[in-house]
mmCIF file of C-alpha atoms in Angstrom:
data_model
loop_
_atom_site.group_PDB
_atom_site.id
_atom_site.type_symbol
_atom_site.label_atom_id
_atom_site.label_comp_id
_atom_site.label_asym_id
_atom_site.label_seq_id
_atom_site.Cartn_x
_atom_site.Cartn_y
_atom_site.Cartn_z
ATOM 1 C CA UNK A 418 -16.392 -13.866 -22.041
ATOM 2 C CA UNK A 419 -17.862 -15.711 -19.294
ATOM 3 C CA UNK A 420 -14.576 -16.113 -17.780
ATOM 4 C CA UNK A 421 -13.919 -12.750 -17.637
ATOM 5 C CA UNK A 422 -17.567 -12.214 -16.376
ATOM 6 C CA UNK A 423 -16.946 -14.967 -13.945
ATOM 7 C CA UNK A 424 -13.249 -13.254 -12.853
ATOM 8 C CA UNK A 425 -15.150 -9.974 -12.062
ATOM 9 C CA UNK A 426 -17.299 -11.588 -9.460
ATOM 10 C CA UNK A 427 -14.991 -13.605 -8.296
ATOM 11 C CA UNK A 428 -12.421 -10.483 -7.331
ATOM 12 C CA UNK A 429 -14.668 -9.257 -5.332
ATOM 13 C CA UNK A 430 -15.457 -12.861 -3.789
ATOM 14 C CA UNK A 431 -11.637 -13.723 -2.785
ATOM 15 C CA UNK A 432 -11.988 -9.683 -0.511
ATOM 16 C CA UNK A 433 -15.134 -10.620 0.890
ATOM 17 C CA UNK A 434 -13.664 -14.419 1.840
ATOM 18 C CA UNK A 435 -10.609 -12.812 3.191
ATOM 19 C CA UNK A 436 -12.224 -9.957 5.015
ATOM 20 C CA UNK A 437 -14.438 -12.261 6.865
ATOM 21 C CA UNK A 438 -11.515 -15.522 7.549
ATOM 22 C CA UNK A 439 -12.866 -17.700 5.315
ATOM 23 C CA UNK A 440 -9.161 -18.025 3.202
ATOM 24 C CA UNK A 441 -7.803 -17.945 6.600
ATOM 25 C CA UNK A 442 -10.016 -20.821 7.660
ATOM 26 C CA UNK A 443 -9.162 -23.097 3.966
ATOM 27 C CA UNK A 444 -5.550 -22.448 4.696
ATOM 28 C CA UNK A 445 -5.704 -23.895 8.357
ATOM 29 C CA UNK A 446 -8.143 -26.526 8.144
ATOM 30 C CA UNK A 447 -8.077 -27.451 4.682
ATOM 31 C CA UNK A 448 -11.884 -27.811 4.376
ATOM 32 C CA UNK A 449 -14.387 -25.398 5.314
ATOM 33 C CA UNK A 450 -18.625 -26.218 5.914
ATOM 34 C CA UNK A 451 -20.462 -23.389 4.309
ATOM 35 C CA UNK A 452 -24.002 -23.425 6.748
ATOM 36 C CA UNK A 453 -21.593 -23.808 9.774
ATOM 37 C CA UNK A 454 -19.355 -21.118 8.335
ATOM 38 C CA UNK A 455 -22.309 -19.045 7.726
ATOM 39 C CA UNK A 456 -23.798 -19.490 11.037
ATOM 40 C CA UNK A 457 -20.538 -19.270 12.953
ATOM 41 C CA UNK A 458 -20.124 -15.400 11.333
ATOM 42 C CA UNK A 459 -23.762 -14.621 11.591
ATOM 43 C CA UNK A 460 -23.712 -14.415 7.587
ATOM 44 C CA UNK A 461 -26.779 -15.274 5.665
ATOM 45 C CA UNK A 462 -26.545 -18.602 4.391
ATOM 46 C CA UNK A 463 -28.002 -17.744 0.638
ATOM 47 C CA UNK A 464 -25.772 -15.174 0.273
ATOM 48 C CA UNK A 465 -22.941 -17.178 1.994
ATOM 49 C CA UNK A 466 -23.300 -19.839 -0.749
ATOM 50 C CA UNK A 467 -22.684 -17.476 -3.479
ATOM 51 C CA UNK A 468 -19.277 -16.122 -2.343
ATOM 52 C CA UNK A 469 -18.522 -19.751 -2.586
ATOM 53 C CA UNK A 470 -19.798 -20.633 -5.899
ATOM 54 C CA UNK A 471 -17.680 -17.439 -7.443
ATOM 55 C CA UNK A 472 -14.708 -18.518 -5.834
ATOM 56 C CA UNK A 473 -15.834 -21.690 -7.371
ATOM 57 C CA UNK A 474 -16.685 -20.553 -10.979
ATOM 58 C CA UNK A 475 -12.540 -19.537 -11.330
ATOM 59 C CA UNK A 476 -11.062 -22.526 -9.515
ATOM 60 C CA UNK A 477 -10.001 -21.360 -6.062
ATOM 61 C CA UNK A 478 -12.442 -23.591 -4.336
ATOM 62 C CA UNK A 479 -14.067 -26.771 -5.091
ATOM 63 C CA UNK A 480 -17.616 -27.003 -3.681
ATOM 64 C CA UNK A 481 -19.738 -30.378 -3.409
ATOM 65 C CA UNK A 482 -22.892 -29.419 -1.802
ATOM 66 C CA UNK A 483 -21.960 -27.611 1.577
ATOM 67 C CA UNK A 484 -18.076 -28.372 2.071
ATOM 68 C CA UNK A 485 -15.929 -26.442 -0.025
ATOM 69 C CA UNK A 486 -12.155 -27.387 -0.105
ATOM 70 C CA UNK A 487 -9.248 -25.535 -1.540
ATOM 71 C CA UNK A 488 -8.854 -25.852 -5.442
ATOM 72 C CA UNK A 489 -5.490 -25.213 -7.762
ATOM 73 C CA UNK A 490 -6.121 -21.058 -7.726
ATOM 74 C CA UNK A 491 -6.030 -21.253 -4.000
ATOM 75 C CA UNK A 492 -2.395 -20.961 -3.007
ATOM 76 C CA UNK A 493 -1.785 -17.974 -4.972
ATOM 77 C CA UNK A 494 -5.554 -16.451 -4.746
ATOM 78 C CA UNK A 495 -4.271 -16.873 -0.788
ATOM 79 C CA UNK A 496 -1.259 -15.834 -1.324
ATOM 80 C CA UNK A 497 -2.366 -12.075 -3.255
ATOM 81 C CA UNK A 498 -5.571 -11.499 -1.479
ATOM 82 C CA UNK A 499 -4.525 -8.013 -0.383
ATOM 83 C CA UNK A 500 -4.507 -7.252 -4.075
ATOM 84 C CA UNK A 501 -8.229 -7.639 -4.409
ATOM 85 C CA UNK A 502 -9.277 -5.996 -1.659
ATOM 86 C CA UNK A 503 -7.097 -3.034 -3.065
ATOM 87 C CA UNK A 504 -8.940 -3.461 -5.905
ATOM 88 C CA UNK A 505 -12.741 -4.485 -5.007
ATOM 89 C CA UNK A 506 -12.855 -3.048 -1.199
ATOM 90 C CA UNK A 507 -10.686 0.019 -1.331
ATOM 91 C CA UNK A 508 -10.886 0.838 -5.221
ATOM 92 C CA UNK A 509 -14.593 -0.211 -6.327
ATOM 93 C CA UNK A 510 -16.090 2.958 -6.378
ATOM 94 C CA UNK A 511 -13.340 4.681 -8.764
ATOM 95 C CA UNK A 512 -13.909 1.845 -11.016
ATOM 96 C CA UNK A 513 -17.496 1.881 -10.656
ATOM 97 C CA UNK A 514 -17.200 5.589 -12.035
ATOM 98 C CA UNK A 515 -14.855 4.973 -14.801
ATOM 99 C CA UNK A 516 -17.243 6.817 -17.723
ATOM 100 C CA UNK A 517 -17.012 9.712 -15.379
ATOM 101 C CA UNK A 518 -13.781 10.240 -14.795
ATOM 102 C CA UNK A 519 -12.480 10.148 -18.546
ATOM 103 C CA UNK A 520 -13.741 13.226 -19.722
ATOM 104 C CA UNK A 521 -11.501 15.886 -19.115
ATOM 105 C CA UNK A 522 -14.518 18.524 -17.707
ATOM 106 C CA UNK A 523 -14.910 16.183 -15.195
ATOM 107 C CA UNK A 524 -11.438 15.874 -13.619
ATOM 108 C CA UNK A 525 -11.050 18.537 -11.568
ATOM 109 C CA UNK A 526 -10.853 18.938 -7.963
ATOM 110 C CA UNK A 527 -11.787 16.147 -5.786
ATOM 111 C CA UNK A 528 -13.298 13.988 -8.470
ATOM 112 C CA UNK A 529 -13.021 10.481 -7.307
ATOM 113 C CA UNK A 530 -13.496 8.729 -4.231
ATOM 114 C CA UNK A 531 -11.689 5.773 -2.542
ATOM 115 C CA UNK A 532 -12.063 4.026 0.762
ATOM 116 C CA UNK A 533 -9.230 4.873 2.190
ATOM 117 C CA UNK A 534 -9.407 2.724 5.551
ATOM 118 C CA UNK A 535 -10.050 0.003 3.469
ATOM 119 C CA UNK A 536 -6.723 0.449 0.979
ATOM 120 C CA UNK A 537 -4.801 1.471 4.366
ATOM 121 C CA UNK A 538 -5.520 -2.555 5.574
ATOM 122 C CA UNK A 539 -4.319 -4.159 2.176
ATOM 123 C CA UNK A 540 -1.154 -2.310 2.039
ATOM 124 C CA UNK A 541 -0.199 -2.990 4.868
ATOM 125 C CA UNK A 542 -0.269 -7.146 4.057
ATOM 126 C CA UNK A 543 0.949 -5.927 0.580
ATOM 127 C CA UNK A 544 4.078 -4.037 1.955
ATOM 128 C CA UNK A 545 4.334 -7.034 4.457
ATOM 129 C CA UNK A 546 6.062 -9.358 1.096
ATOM 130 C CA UNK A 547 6.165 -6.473 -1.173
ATOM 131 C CA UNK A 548 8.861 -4.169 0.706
ATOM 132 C CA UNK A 549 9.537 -5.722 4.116
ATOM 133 C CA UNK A 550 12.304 -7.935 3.630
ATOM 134 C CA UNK A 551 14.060 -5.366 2.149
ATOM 135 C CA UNK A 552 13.031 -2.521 4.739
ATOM 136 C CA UNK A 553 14.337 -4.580 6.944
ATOM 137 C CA UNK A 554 17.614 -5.121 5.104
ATOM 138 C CA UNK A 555 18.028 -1.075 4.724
ATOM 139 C CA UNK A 556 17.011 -0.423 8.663
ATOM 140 C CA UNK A 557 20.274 -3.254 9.757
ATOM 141 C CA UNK A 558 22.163 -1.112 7.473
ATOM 142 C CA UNK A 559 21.267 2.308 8.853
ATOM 143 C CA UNK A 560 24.333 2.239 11.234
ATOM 144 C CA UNK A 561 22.863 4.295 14.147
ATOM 145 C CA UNK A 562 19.684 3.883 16.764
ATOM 146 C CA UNK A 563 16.983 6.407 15.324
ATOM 147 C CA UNK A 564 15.678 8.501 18.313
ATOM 148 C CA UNK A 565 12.665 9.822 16.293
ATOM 149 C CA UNK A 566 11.001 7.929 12.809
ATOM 150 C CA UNK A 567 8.669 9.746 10.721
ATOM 151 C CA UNK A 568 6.252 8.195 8.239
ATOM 152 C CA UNK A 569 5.057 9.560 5.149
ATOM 153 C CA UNK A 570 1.930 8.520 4.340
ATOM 154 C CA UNK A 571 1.646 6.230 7.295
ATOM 155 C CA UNK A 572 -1.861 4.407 6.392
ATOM 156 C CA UNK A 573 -2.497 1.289 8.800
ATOM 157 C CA UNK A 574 0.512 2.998 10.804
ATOM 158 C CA UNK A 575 2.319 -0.549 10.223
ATOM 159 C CA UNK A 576 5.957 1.161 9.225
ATOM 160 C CA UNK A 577 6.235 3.418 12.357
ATOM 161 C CA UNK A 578 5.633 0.367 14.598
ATOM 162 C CA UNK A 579 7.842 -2.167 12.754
ATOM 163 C CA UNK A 580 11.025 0.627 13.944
ATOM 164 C CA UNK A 581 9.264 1.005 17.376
ATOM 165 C CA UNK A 582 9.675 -2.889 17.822
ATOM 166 C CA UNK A 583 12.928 -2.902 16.461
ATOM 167 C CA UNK A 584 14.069 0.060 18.314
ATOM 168 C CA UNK A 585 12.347 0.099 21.996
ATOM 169 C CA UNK A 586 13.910 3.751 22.997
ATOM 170 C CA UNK A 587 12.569 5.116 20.041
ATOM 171 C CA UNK A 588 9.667 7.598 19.275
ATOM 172 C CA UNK A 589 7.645 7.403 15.749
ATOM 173 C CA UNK A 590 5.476 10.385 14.385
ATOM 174 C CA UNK A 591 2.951 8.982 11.899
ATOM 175 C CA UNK A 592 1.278 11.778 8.721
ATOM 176 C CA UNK A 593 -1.530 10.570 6.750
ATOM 177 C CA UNK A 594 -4.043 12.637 4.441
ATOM 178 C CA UNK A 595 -6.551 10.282 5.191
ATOM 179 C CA UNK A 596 -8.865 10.305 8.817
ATOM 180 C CA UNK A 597 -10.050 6.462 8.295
ATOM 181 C CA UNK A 598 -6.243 5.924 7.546
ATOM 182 C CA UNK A 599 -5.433 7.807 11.102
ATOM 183 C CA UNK A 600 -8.264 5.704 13.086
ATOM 184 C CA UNK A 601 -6.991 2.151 11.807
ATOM 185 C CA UNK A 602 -2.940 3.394 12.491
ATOM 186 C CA UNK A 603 -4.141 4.868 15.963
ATOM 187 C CA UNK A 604 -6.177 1.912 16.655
ATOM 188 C CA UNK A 605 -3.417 -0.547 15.386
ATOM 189 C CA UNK A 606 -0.551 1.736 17.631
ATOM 190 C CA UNK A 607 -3.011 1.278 20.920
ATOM 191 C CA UNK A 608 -3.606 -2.636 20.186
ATOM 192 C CA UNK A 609 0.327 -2.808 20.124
ATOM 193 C CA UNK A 610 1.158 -1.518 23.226
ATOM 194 C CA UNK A 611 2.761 1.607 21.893
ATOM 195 C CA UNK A 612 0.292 4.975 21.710
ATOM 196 C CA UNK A 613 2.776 6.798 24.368
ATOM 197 C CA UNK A 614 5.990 6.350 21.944
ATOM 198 C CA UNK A 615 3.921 7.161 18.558
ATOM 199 C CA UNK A 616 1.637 10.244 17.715
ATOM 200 C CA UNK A 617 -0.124 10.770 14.592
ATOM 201 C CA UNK A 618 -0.698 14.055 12.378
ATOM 202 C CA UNK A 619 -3.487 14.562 9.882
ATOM 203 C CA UNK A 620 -1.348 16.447 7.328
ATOM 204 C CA UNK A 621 -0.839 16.863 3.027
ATOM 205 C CA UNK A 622 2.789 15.980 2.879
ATOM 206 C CA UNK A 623 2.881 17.918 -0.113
ATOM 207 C CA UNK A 624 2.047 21.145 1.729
ATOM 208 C CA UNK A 625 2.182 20.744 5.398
ATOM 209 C CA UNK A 626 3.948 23.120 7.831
ATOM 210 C CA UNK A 627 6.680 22.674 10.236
ATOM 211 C CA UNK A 628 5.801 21.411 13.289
ATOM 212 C CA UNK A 629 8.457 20.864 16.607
ATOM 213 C CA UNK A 630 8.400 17.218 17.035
ATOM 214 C CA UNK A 631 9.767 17.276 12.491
ATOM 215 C CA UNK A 632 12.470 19.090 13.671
ATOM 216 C CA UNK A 633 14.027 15.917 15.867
ATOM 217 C CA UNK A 634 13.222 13.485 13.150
ATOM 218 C CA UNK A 635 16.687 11.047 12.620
ATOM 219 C CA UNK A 636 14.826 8.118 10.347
ATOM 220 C CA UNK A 637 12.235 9.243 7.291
ATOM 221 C CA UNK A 638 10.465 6.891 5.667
ATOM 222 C CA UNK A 639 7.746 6.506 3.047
ATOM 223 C CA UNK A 640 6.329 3.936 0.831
ATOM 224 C CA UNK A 641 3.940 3.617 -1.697
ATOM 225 C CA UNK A 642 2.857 7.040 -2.050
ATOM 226 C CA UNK A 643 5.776 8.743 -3.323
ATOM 227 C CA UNK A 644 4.441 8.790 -6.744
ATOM 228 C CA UNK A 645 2.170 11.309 -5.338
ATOM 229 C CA UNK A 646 4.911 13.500 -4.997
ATOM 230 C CA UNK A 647 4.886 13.649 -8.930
ATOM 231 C CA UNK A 648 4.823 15.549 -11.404
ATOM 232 C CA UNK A 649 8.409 16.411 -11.897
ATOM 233 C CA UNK A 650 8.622 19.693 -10.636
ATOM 234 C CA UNK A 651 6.270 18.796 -8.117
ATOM 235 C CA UNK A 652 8.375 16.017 -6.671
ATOM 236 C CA UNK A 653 11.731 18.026 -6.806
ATOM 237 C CA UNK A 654 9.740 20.806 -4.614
ATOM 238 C CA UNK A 655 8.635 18.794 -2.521
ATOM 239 C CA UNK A 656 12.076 16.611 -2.028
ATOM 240 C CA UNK A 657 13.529 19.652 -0.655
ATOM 241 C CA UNK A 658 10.610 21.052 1.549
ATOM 242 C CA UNK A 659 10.853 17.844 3.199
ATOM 243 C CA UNK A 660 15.145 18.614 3.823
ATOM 244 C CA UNK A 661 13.250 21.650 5.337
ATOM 245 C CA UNK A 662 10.607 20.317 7.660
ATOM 246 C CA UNK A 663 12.530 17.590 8.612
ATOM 247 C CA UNK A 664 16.333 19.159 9.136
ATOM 248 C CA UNK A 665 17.918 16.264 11.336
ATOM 249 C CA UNK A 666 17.165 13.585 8.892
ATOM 250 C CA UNK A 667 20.081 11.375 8.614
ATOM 251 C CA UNK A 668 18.235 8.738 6.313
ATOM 252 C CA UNK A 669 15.494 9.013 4.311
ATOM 253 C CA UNK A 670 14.138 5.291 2.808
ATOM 254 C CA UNK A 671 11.310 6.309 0.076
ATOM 255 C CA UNK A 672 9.945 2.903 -1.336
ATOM 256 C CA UNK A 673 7.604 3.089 -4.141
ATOM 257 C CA UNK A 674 6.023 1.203 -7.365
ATOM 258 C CA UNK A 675 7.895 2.188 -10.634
ATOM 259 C CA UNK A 676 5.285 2.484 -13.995
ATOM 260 C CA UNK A 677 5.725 -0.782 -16.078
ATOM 261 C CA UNK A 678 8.045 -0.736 -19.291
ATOM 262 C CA UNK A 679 8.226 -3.129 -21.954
ATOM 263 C CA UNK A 680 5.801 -5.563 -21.215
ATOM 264 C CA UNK A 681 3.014 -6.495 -23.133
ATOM 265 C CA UNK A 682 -0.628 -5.349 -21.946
ATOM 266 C CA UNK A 683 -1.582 -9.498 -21.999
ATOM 267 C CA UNK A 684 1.413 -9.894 -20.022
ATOM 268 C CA UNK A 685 1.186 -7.933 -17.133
ATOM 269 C CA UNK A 686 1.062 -9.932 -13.717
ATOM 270 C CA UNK A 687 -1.498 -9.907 -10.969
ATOM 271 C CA UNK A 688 -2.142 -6.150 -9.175
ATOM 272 C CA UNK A 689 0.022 -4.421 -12.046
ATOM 273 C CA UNK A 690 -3.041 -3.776 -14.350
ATOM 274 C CA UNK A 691 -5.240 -1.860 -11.656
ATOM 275 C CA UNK A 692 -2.662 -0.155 -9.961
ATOM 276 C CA UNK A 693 -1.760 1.445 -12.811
ATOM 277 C CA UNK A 694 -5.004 1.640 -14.662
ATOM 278 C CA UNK A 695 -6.204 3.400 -11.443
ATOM 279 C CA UNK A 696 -3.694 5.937 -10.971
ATOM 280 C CA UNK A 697 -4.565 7.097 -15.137
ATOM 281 C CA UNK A 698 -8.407 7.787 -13.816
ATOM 282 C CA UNK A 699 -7.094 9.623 -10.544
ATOM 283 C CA UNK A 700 -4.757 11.570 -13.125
ATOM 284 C CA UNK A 701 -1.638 10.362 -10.963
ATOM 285 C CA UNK A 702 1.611 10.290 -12.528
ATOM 286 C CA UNK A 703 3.636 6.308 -12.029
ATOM 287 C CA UNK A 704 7.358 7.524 -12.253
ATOM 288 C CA UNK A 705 9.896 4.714 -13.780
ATOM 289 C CA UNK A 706 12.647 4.257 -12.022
ATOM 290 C CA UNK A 707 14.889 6.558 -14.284
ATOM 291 C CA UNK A 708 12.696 9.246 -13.131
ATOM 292 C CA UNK A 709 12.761 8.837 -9.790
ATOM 293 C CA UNK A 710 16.841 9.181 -10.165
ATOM 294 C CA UNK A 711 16.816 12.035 -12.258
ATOM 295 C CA UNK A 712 14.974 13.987 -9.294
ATOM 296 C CA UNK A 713 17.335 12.978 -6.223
ATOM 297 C CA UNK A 714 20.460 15.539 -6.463
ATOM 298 C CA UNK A 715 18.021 18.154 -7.539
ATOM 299 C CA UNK A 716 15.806 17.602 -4.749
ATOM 300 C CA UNK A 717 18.748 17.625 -2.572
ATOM 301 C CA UNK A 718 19.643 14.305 -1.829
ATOM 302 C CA UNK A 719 22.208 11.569 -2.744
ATOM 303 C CA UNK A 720 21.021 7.285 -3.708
ATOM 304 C CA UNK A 721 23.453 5.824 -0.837
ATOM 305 C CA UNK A 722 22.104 2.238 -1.777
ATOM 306 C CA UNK A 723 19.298 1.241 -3.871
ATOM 307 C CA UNK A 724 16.807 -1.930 -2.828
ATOM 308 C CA UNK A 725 15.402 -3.120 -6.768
ATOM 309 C CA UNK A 726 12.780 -5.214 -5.788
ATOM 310 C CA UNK A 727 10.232 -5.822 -8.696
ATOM 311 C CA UNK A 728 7.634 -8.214 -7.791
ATOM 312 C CA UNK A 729 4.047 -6.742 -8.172
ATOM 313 C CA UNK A 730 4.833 -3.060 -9.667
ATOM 314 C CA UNK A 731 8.153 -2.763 -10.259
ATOM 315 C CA UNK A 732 8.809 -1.998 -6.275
ATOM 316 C CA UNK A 733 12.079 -0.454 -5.270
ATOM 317 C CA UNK A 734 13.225 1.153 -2.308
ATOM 318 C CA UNK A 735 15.918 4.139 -2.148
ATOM 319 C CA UNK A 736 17.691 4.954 0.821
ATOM 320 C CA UNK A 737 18.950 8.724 0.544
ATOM 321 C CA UNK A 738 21.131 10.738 2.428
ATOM 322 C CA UNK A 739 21.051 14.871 2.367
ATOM 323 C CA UNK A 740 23.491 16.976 0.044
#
């Protein structure tokens, strides 16, 4: 149990380290000195230690005294850091509310919060090994230049820019639910060199309206929130509003986690657990991958190729043509 006490802490340790370069500092230097860390960051120095010492406690770091040098967890505590700050940064407080949000007179309307700029910066380094290889593998295959990309769901604003670089004439458009989301994609599209080619609309793709700049739209994409699309009637509504909005679509690339099957609970790898454990408590429905198909000709589309990924979630990426 004190392991699993330990663990806790610790999550929320490897976030914190990340969030404020201290992995990035291990994995350059290879040794790290906690009071010139401390005062290098303006951190406190007491409270400095003790991100240390739980990093410590579950074998990420070694720590004699003041220098604190990578351990045998480090590599792959480096390696899925964006997973805990999912969890511990962007997730905490719907945890932190879990007795609240089981009883069913209690879930209704907006009943749990998240921080939404927070999970908008972790998916974008989880997408970055997650999906990108494989984005990038469907965008060579496209066959045309895009004039116009649209993101669903854009978060950090990271997918509409990877096309922009790829494709300098093009223009992105950029739709996220979330404001924070908006600032960091904004802020991320400025920083790049790129606000004149990209624009970004605070919108519910589930129920936003037409506006001009959809109807020019060549490239659609959207990952990880397609599941929000769900449930099944839902999803197939929605599938063809978007044919709607966004007539001119000549590929549409929806990548998305698929709900585990067949593994044991004490199986399940890193990230699995809370993704899925969180979407239960927000009340959102994980699709398996025989779902998703089942949806596609109904919705009015047609599976030209299909990108089965499977590392984290059961990741896959569909790239769809209209009926």
């Amino acid at each position: 149990m004190a392991h699993i006490y330990n663990s806790a802490v610790a999550a929320s340790a490897i976030s914190a380290a990340w969030e404020l370069g201290a992995l990035d500092e291990l994995k350059s230097r290879g040794a790290l000195d906690i009071a010139a860390f401390a005062t290098g960051h303006r951190l406190d120095l007491s409270a400095t230690t003790g991100l240390f010492r739980a990093l410590a406690a579950v074998d990420i770091v070694e720590r004699a005294d003041n220098k604190v040098t990578p351990a045998g967890n480090f590599d792959e505590a480096y390696r899925t850091r964006s997973f805990f700050h999912w969890l511990s940064r962007g997730s905490a407080e719907l945890f932190r509310r879990m007795p609240e949000l089981l009883p069913e007179r209690n879930r209704t309307g907006d009943y749990y919060q998240r921080d939404s700029a927070a999970i908008a910066v972790a998916c974008r380094e989880i997408s970055s090994f997650c999906y990108d290889p494989w984005f990038d593998q469907a965008l060579d295959g496209l066959g045309f230049e895009p004039g116009v990309v649209a993101d669903l769901g854009c978060g950090s604003g990271e997918r509409v820019l990877q096309v922009l670089r790829r494709h300098p004439r093009a223009r992105g458009v950029g739709i996220d639910i979330a404001a924070p989301s908006l600032e960091v994609a904004a802020d991320a599209a400025d920083r790049a060199g790129f606000a004149e080619r990209v624009s970004f609309v605070q919108a519910d793709v589930r129920t936003m309206t037409a506006r001009p700049e959809f109807a020019r739209v060549e490239l659609l994409t959207c990952f990880m929130m397609g599941h929000d699309f769900w449930p099944r009637p839902r999803c197939v509504d929605t599938l063809r509003r978007l044919r709607e909005l966004f007539p001119g679509t000549r590929r549409f690339l929806l990548g998305d986690a698929t709900r585990t099957v067949g593994v044991a609970d004490r199986d399940l790898p890193v990230f699995t657990l809370g993704f899925e454990v969180a979407h239960d408590l927000m009340g959102t429905f994980i699709p398996r991958a025989e779902d998703w198909e089942s949806v596609f000709t109904e919705g009015g589309w047609r599976v030209r190729r299909k990108y089965a990924i499977d590392i984290a979630v059961g990741e896959v990426i569909y790239e769809l043509e209209q009926l």
